[in-house]
PDB file of C-alpha atoms in Angstrom:
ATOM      1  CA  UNK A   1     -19.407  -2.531 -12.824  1.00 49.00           C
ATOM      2  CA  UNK A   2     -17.275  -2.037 -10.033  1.00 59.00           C
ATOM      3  CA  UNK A   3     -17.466  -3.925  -6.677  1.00 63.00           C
ATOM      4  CA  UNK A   4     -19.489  -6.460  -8.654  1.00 68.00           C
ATOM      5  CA  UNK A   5     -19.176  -9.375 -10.249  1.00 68.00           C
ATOM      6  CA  UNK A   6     -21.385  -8.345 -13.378  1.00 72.00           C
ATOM      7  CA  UNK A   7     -19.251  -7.848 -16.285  1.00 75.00           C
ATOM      8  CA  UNK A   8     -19.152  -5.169 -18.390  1.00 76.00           C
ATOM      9  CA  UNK A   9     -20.679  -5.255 -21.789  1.00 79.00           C
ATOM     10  CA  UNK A  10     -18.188  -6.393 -24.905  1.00 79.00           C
ATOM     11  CA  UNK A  11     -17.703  -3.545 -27.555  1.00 84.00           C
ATOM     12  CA  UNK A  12     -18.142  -6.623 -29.941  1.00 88.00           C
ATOM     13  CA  UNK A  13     -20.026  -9.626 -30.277  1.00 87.00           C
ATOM     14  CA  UNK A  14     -17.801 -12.729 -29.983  1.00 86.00           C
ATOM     15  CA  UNK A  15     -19.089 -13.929 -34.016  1.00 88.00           C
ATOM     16  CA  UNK A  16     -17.623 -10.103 -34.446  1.00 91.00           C
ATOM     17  CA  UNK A  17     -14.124 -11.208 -33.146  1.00 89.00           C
ATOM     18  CA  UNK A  18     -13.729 -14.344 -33.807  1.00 88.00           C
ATOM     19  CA  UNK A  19     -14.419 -13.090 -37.383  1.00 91.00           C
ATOM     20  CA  UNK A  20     -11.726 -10.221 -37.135  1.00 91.00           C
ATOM     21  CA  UNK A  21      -9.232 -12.207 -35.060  1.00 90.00           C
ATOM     22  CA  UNK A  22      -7.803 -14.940 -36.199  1.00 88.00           C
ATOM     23  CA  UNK A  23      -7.630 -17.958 -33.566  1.00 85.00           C
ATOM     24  CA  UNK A  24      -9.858 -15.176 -30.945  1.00 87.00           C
ATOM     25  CA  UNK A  25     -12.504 -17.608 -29.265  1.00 85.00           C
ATOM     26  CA  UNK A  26     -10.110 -20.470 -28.961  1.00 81.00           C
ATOM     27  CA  UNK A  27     -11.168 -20.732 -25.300  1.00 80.00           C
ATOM     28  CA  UNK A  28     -14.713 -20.034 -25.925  1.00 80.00           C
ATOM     29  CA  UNK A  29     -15.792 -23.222 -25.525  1.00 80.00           C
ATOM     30  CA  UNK A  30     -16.537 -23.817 -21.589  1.00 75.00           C
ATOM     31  CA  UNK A  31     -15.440 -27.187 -21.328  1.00 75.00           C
ATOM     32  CA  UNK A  32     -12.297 -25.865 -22.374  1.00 74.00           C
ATOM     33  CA  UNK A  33     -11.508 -23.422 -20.075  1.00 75.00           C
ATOM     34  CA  UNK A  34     -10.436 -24.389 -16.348  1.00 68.00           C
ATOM     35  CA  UNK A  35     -11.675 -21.750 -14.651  1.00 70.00           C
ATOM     36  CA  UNK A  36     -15.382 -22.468 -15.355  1.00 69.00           C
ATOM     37  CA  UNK A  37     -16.506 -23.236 -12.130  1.00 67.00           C
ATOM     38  CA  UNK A  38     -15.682 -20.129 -10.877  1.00 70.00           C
ATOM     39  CA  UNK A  39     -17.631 -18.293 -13.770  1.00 70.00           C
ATOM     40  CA  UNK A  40     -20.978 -19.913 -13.289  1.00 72.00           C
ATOM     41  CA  UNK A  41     -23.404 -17.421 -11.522  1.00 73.00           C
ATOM     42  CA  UNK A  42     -26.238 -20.262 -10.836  1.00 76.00           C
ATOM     43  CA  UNK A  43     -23.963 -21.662  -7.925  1.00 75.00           C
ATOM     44  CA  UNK A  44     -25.106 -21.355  -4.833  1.00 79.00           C
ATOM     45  CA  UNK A  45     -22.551 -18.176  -2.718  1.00 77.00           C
ATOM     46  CA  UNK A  46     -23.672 -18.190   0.877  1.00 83.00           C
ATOM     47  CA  UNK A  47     -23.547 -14.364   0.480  1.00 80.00           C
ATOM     48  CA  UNK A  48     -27.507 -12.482   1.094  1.00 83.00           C
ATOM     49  CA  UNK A  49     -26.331 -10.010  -1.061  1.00 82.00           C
ATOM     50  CA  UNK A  50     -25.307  -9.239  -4.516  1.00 80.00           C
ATOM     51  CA  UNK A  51     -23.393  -6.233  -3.409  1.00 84.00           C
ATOM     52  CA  UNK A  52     -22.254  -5.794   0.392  1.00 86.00           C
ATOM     53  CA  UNK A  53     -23.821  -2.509   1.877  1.00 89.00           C
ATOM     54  CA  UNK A  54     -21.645   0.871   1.776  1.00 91.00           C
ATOM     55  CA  UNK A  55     -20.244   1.678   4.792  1.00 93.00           C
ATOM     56  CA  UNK A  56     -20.855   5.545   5.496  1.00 93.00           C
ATOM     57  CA  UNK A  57     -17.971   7.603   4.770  1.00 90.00           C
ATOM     58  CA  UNK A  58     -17.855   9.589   8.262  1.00 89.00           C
ATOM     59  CA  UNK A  59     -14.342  11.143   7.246  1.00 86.00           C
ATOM     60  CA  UNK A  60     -13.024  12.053   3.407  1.00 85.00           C
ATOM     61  CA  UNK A  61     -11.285   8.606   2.166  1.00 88.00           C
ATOM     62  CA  UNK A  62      -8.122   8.729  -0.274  1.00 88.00           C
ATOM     63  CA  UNK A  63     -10.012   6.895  -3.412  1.00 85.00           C
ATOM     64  CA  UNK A  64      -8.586   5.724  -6.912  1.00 84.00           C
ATOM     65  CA  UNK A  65      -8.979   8.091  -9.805  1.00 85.00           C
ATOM     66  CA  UNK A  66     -10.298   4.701 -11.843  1.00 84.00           C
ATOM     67  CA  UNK A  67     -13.401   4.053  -9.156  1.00 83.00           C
ATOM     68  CA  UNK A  68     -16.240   6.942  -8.975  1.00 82.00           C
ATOM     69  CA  UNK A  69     -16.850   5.726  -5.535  1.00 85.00           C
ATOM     70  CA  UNK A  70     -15.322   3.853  -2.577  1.00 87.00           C
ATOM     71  CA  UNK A  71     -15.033   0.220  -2.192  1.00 88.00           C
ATOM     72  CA  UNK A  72     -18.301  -1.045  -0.253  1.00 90.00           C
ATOM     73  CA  UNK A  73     -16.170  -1.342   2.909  1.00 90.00           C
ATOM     74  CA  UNK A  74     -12.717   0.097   3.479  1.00 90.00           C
ATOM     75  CA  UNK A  75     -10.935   0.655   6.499  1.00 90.00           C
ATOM     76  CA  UNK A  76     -10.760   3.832   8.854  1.00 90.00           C
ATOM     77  CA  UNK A  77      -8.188   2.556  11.619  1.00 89.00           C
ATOM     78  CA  UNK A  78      -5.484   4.897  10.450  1.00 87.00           C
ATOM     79  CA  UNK A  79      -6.866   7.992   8.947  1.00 89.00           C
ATOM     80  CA  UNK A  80      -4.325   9.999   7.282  1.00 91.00           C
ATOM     81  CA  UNK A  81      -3.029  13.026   9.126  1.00 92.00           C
ATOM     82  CA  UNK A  82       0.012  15.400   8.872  1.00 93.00           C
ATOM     83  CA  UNK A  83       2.246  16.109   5.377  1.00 96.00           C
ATOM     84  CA  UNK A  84       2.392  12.404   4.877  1.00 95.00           C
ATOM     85  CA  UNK A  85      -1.484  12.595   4.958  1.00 95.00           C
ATOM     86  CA  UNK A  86      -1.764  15.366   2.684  1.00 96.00           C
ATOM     87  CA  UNK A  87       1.501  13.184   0.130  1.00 97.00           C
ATOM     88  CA  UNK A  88      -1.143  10.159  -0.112  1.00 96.00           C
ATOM     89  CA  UNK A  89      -4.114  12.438  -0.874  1.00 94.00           C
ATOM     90  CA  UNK A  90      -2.159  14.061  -3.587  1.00 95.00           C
ATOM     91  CA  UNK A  91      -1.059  10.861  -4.878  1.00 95.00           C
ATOM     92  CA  UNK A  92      -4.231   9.670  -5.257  1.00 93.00           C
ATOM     93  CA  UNK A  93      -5.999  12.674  -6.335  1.00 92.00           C
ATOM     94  CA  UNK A  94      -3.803  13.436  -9.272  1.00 93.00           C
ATOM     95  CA  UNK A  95      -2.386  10.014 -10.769  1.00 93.00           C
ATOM     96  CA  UNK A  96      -3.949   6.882 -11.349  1.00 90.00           C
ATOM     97  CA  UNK A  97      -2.481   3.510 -10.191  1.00 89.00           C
ATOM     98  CA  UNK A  98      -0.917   2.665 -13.358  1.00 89.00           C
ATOM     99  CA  UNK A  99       1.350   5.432 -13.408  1.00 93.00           C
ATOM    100  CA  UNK A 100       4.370   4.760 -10.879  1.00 95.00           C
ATOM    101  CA  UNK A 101       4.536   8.763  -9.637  1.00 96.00           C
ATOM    102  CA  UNK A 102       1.176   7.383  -7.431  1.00 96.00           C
ATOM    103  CA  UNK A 103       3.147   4.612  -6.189  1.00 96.00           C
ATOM    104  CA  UNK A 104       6.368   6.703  -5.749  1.00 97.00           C
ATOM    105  CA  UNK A 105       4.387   9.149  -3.685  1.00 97.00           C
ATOM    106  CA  UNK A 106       3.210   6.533  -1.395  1.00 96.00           C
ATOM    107  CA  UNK A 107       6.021   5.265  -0.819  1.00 96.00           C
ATOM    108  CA  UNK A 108       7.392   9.181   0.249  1.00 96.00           C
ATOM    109  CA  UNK A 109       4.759   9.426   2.390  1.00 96.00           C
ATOM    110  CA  UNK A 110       5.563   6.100   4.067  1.00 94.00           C
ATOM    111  CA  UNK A 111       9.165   8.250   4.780  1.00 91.00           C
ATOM    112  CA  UNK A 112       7.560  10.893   5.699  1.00 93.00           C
ATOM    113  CA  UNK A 113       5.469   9.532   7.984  1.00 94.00           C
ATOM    114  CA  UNK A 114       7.990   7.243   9.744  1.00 89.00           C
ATOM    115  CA  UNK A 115       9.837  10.985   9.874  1.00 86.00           C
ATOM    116  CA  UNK A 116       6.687  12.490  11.910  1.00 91.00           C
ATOM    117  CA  UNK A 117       6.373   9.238  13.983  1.00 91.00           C
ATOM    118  CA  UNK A 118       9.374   9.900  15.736  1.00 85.00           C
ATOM    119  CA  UNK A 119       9.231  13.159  15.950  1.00 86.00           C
ATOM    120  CA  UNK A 120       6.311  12.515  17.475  1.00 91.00           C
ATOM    121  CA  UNK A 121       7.980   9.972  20.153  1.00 89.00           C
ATOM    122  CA  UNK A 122      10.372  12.900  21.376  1.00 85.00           C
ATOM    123  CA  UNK A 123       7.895  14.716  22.523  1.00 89.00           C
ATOM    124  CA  UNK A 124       6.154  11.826  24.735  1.00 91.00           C
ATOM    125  CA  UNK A 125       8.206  10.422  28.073  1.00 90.00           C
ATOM    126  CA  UNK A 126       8.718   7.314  26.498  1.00 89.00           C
ATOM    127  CA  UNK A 127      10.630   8.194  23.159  1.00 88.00           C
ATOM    128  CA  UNK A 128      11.740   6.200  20.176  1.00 85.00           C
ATOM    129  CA  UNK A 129      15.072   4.554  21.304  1.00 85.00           C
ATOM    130  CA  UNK A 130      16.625   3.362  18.056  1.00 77.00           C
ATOM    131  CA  UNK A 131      19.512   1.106  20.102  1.00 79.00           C
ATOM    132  CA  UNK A 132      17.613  -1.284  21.549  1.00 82.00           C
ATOM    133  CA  UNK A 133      14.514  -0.924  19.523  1.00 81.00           C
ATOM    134  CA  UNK A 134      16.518  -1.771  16.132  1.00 76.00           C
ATOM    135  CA  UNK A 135      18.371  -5.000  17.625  1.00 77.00           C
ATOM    136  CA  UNK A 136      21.570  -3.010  17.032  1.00 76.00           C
ATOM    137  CA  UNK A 137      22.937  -4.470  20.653  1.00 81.00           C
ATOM    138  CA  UNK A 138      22.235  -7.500  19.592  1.00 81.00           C
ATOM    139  CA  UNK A 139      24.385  -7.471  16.614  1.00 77.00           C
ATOM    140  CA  UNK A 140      27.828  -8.199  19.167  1.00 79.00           C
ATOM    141  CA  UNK A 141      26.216  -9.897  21.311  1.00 83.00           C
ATOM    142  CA  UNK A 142      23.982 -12.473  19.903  1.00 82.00           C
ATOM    143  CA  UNK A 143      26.895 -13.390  17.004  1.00 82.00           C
ATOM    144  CA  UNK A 144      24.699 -11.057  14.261  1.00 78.00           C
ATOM    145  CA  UNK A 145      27.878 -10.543  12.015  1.00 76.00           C
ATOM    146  CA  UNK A 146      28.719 -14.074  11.735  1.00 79.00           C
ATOM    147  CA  UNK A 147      24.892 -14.955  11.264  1.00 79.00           C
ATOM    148  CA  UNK A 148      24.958 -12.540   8.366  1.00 76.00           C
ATOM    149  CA  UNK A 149      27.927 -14.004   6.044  1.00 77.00           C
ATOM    150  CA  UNK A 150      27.439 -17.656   6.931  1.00 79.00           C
ATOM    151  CA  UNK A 151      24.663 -19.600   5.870  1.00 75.00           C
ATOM    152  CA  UNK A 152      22.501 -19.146   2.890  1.00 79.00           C
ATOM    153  CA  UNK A 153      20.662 -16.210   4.120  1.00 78.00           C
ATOM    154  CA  UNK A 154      18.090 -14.486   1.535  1.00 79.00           C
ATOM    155  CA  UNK A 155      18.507 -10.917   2.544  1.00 79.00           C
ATOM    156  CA  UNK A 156      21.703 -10.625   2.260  1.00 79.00           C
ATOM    157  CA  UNK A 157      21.300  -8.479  -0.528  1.00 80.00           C
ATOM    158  CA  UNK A 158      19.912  -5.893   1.141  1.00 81.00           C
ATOM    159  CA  UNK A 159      22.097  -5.300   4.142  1.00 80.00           C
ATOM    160  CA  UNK A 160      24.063  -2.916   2.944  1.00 80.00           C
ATOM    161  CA  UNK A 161      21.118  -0.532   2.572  1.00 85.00           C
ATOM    162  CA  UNK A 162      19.866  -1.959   6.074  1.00 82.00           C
ATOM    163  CA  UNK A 163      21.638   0.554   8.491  1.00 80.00           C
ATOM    164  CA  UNK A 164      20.604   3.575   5.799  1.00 84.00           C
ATOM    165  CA  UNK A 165      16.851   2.632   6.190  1.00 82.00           C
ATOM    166  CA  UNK A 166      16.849   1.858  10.135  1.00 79.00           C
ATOM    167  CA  UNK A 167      18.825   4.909  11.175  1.00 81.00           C
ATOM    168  CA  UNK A 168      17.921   7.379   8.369  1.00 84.00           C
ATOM    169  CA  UNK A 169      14.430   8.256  10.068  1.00 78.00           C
ATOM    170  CA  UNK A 170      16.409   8.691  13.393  1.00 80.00           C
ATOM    171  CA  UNK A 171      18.943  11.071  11.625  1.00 86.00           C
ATOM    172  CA  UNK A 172      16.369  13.546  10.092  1.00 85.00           C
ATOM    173  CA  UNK A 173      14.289  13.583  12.888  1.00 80.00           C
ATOM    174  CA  UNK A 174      17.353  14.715  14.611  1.00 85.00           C
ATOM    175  CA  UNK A 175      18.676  17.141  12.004  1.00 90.00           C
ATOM    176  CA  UNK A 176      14.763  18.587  11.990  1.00 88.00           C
ATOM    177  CA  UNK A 177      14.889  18.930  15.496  1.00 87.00           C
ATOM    178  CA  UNK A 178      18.195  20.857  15.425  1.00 93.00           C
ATOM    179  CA  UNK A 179      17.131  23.364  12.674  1.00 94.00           C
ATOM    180  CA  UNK A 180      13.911  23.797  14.336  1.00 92.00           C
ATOM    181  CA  UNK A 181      15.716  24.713  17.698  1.00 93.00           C
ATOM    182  CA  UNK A 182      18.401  27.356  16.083  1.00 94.00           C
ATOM    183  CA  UNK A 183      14.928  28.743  13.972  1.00 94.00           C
ATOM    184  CA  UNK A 184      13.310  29.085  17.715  1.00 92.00           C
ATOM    185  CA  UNK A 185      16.781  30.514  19.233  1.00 92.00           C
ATOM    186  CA  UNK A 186      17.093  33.040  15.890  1.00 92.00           C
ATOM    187  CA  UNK A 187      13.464  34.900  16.924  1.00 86.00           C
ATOM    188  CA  UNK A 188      14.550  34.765  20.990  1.00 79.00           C
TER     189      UNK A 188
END
């Protein structure tokens, strides 16, 4: 039961386990268990529903391979578009969200679509300007080195990899915007 708060039925009975396993059932009693509270279902929720409406599906929605339908409400503020649009449908067409390739390809199409983003900016008046926009400036200015190796800072693990991930997006967009000018000059 999905969505819900039913639970599904047990393949066996509890006399059936705690007959098979031994020490299953140890938390069986209620008045052991902690978390009681929060399993009564005679408590009175506030919510006028068991199960919130479904909220029409106007546009195709990526869904989990483990859920036959979508969650009762989901969000539609960013609907997927471009390659990194057709990554995430892939990933969750085709693996489920145990396996990591689904997570992997997420997290390609999170690269991907940083890549279209500012592709996207070069072609507006205002576009992506990674030198002031990344704090770079700020770096001898505002005394950025020295704030990075003194003090007991918790990412400084990471800072290595920091210019690589800022400036990597910039890079390929420009190297895809060179190869796609020579392609354009090559059929001139």
């Amino acid at each position: 039961m999905p969505y819900t708060a039913d639970k599904p039925p047990l393949p066996e009975t509890p006399e059936q386990l705690a007959a098979r396993i031994p020490g299953w059932g140890a938390d069986k009693d209620p008045a052991d268990r902690p978390s009681v509270p929060r399993e009564r279902r005679d408590l009175e929720t506030g919510a006028h529903w068991t199960e919130p409406e479904q909220q029409p599906e106007l546009t195709p929605r990526e869904r989990s391979v483990e859920h036959p339908r979508l969650t009762p409400v989901f969000g539609t503020a960013q609907p997927l578009h471009g390659l990194s649009g057709v990554i995430r449908r892939h990933a969750y067409a085709a693996y489920s969200e145990g396996r990591a390739a689904h997570w992997l390809l997420l997290v390609a199409a999170d690269r991907v679509d940083a890549v279209e983003q500012h592709l996207a900016s070069l072609a507006t008046l205002r576009p992506d300007n990674p030198l002031t926009e990344t704090g770079v400036l700020a770096e001898g200015r505002r005394h950025g080195l020295r704030s990075r190796t003194e003090g007991h800072r918790v990412d400084t693990h990471h800072q290595g990899i920091d210019p690589l991930l800022v400036a990597g997006p910039f890079v390929l967009a420009a190297a895809g915007a060179v190869v796609a000018v020579r392609a354009l000059r090559r059929r001139v």
